[in-house]
PDB file of C-alpha atoms in Angstrom:
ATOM      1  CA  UNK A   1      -2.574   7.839   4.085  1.00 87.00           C
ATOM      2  CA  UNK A   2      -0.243   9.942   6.107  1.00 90.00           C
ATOM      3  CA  UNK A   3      -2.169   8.525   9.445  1.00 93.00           C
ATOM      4  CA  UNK A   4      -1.688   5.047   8.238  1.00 94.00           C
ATOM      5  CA  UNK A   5       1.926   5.751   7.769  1.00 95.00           C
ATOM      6  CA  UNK A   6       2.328   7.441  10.977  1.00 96.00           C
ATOM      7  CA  UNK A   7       0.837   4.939  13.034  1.00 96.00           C
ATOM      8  CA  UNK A   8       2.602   2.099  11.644  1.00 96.00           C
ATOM      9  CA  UNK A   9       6.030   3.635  11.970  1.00 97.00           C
ATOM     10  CA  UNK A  10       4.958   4.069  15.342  1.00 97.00           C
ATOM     11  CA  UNK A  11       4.295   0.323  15.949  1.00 97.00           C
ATOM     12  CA  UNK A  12       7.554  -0.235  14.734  1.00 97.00           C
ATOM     13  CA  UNK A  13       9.562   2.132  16.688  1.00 97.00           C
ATOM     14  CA  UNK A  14       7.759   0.526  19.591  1.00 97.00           C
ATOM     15  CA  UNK A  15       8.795  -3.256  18.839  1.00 97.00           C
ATOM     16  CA  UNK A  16      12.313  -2.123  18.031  1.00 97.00           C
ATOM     17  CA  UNK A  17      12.281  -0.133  21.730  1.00 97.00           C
ATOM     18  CA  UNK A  18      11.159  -2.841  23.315  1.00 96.00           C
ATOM     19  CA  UNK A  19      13.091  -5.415  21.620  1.00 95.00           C
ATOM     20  CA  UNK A  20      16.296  -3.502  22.562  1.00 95.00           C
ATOM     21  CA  UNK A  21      15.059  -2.808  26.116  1.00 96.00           C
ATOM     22  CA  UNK A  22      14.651  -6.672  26.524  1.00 95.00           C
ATOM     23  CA  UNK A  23      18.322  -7.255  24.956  1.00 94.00           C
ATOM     24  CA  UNK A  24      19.222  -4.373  27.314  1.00 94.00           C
ATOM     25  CA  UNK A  25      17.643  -6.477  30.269  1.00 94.00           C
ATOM     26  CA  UNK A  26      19.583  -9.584  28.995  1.00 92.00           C
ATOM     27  CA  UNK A  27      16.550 -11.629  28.150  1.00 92.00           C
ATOM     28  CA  UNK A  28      16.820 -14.901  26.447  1.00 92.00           C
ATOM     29  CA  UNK A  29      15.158 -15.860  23.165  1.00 93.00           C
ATOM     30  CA  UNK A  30      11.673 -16.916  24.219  1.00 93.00           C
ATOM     31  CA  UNK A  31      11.103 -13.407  25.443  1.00 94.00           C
ATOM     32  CA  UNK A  32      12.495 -11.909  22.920  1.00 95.00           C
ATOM     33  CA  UNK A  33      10.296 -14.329  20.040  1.00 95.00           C
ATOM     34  CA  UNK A  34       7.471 -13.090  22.495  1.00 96.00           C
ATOM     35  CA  UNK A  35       7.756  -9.566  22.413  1.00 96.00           C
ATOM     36  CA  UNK A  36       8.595  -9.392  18.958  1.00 96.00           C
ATOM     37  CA  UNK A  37       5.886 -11.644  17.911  1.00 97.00           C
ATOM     38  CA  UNK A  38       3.308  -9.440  19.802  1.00 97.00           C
ATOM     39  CA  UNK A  39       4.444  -6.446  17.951  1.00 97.00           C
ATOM     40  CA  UNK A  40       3.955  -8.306  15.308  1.00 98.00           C
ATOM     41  CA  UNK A  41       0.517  -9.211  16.363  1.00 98.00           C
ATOM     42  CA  UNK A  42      -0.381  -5.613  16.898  1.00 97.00           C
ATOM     43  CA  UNK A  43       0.192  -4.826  13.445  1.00 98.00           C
ATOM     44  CA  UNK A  44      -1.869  -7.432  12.131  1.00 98.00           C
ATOM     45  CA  UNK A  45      -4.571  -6.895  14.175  1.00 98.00           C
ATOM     46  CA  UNK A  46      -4.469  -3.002  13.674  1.00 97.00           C
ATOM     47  CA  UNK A  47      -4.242  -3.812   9.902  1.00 97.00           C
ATOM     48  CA  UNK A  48      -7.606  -5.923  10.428  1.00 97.00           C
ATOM     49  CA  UNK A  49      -9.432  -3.913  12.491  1.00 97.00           C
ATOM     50  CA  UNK A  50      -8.718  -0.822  10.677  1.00 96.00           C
ATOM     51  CA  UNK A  51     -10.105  -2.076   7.274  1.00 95.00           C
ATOM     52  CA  UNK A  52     -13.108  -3.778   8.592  1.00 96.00           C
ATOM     53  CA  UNK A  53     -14.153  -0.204  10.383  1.00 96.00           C
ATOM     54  CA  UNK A  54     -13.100   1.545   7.438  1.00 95.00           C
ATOM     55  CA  UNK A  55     -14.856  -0.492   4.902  1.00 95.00           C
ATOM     56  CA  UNK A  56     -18.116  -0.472   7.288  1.00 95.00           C
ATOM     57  CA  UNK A  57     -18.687   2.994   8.647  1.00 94.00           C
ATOM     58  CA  UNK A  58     -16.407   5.089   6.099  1.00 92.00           C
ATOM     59  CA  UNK A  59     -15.780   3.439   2.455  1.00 93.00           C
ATOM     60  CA  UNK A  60     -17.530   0.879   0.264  1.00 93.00           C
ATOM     61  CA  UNK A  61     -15.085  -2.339  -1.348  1.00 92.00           C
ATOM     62  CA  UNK A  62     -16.639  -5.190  -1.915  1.00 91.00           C
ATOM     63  CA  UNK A  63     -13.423  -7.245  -1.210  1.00 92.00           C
ATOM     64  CA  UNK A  64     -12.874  -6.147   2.574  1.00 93.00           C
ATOM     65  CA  UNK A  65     -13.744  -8.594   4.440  1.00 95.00           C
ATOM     66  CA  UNK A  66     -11.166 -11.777   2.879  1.00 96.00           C
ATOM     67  CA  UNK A  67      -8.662  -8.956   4.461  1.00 95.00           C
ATOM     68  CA  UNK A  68     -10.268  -8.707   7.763  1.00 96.00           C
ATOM     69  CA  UNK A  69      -9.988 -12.188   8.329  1.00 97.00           C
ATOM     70  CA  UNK A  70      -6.741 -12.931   7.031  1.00 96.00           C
ATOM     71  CA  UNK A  71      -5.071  -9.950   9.121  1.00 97.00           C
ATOM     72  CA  UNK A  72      -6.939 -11.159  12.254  1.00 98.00           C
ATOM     73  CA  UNK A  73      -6.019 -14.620  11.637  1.00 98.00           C
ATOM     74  CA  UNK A  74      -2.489 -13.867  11.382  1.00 97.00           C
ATOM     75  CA  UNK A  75      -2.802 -11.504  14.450  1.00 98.00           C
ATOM     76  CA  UNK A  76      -4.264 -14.320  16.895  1.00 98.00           C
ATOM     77  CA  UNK A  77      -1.365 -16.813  15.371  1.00 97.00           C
ATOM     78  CA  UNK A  78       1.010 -13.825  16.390  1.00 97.00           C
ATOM     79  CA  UNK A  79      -0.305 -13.067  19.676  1.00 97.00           C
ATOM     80  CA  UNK A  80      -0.960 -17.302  20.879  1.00 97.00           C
ATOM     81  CA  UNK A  81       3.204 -17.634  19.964  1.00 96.00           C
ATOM     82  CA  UNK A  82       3.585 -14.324  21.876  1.00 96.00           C
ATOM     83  CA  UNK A  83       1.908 -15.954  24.689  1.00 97.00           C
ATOM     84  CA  UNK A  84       3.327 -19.232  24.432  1.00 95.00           C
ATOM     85  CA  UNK A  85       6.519 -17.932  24.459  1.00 95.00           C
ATOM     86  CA  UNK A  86       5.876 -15.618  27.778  1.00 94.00           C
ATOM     87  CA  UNK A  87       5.175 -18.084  29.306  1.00 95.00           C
ATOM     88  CA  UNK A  88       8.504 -20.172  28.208  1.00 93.00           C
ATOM     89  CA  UNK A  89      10.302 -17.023  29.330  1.00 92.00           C
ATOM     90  CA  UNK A  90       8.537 -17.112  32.286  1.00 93.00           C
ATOM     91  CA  UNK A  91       9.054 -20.148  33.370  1.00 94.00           C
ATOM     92  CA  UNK A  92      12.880 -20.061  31.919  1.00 90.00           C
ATOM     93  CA  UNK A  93      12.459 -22.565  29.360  1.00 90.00           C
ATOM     94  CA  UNK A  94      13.837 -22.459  25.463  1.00 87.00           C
ATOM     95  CA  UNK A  95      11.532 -24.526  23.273  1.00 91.00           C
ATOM     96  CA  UNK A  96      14.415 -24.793  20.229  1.00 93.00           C
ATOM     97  CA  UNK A  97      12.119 -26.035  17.516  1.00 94.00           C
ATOM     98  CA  UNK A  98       9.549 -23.697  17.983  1.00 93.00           C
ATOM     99  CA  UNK A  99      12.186 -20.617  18.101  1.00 94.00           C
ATOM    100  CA  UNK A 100      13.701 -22.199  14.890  1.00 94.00           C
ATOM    101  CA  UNK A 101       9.991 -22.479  13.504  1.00 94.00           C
ATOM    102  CA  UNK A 102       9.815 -18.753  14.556  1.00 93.00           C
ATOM    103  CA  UNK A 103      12.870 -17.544  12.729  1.00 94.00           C
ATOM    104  CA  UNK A 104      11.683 -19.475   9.248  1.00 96.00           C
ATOM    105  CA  UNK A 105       8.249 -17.572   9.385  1.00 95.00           C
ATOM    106  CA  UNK A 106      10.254 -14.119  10.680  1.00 95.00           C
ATOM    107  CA  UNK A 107      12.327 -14.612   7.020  1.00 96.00           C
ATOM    108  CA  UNK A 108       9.145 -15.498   5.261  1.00 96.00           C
ATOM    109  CA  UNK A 109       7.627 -12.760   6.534  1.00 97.00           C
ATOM    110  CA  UNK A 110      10.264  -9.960   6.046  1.00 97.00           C
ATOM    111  CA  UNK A 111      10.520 -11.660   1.883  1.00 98.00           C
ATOM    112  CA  UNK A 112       6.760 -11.435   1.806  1.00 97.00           C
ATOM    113  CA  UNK A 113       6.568  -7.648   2.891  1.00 98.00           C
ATOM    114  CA  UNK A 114       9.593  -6.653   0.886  1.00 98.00           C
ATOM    115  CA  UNK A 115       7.733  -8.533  -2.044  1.00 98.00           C
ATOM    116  CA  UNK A 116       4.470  -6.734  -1.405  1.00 97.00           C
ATOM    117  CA  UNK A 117       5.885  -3.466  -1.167  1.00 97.00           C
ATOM    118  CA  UNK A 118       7.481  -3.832  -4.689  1.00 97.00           C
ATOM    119  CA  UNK A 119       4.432  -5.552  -6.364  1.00 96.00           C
ATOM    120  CA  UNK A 120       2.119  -2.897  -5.227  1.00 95.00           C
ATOM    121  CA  UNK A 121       4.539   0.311  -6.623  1.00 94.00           C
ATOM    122  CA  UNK A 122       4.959  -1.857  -9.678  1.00 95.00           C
ATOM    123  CA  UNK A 123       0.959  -2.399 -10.296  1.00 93.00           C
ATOM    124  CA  UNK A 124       0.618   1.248  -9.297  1.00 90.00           C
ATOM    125  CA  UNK A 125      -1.737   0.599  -6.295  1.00 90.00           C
ATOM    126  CA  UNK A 126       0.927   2.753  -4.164  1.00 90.00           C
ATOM    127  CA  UNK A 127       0.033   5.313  -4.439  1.00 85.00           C
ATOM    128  CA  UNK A 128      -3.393   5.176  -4.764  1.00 82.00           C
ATOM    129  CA  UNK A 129      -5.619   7.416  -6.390  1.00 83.00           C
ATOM    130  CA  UNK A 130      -8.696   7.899  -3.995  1.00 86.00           C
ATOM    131  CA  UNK A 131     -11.437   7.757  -6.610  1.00 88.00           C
ATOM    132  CA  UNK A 132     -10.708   3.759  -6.662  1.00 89.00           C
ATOM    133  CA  UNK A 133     -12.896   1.855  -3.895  1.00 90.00           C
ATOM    134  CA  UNK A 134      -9.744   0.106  -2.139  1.00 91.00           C
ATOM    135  CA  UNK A 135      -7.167   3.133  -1.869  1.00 92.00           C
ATOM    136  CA  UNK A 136      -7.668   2.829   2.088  1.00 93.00           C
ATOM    137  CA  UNK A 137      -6.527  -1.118   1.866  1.00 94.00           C
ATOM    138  CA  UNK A 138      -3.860  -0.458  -0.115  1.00 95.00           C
ATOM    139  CA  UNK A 139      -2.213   2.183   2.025  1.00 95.00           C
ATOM    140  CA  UNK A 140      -2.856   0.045   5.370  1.00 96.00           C
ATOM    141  CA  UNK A 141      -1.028  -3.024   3.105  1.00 96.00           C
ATOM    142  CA  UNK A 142       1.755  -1.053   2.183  1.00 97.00           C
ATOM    143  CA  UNK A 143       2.399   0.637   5.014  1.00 97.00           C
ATOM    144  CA  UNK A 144       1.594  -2.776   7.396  1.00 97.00           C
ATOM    145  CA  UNK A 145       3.980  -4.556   5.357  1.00 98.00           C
ATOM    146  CA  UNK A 146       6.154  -2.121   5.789  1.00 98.00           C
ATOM    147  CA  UNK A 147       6.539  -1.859   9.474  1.00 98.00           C
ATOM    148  CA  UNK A 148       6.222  -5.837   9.423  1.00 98.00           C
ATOM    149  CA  UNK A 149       9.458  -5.735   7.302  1.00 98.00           C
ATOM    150  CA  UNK A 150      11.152  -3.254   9.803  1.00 98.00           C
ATOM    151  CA  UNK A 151      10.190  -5.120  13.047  1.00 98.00           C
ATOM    152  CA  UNK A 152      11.042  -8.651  11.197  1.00 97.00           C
ATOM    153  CA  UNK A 153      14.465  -7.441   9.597  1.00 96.00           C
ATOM    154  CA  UNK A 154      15.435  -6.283  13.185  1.00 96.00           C
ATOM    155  CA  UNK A 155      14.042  -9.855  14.655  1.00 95.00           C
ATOM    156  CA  UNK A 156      16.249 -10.922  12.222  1.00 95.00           C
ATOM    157  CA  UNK A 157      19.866  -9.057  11.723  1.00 93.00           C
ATOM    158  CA  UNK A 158      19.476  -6.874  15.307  1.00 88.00           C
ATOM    159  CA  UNK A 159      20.835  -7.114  18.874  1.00 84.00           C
ATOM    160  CA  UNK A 160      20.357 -10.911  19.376  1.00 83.00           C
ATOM    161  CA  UNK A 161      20.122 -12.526  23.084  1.00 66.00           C
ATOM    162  CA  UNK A 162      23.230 -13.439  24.855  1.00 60.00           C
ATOM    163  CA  UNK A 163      23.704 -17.122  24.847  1.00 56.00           C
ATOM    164  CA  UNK A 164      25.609 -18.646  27.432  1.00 46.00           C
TER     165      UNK A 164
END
């Protein structure tokens, strides 16, 4: 549990570093969506990965793989915008509805994480006790959704770009 804590505080000390470096650099909003989105994306796809290894090689849950999917499904969503919006930046375009599409799924997000991390302490699955099959899962949740909340909140309510 401490690794999984570790490492995602980690991923989100990295996408607040590079968000501010990009601020910093006076980048506009598409890069910014980008690079946050692909920290983003990194989580997800950690959170994935690290389950479906776990639950494979390591630890037996019958549930595992709905989890797998959904975190890689949200981390190739994450990483396509990422992408889409280099290449915006790039190309020093601003696609407005698709920035504003952004920001309602960044406050989605951040609600959803805060909401997770509360439902999970209330239904006592965080902590977990390791004799239960999905105590891995459930730290990698609440700690995903917690650096999710951290690199969304800062998306959110941090150093914004300059607009002209």
């Amino acid at each position: 549990m401490l690794v999984t804590a570790l490492t995602c505080l980690v991923f989100a000390l990295l996408g607040i570093w590079q968000r501010r470096r990009l601020v910093a650099a006076g980048a506009g909003e598409a890069a910014l969506a980008g690079s946050t989105s692909s920290s983003m994306g990194l989580v997800w796809a950690w959170a994935g990965l690290c389950m479906l290894f776990t639950y494979q090689l390591v630890l037996s849950w019958h549930e595992w793989w709905q989890y797998v999917l959904a975190g890689l499904g949200v981390a190739a969503l994450c990483l396509g915008f990422a992408a889409m919006m280099g290449k915006d930046a790039a190309a020093g375009r601003t696609d407005e509805p698709m920035l504003k599409i952004a920001r309602y799924l960044t406050i989605g997000q951040f609600a959803g994480m805060i909401i997770a991390m509360v439902g999970m302490y209330i239904d006592n699955k965080m902590p977990r006790d390791p004799s239960e099959p999905d105590w891995a899962a459930n730290a990698v949740f609440f700690f995903g959704a917690a650096a999710l909340a951290v690199l969304s909140g800062y998306a959110l309510w941090g150093p914004q770009a300059r607009r002209a």
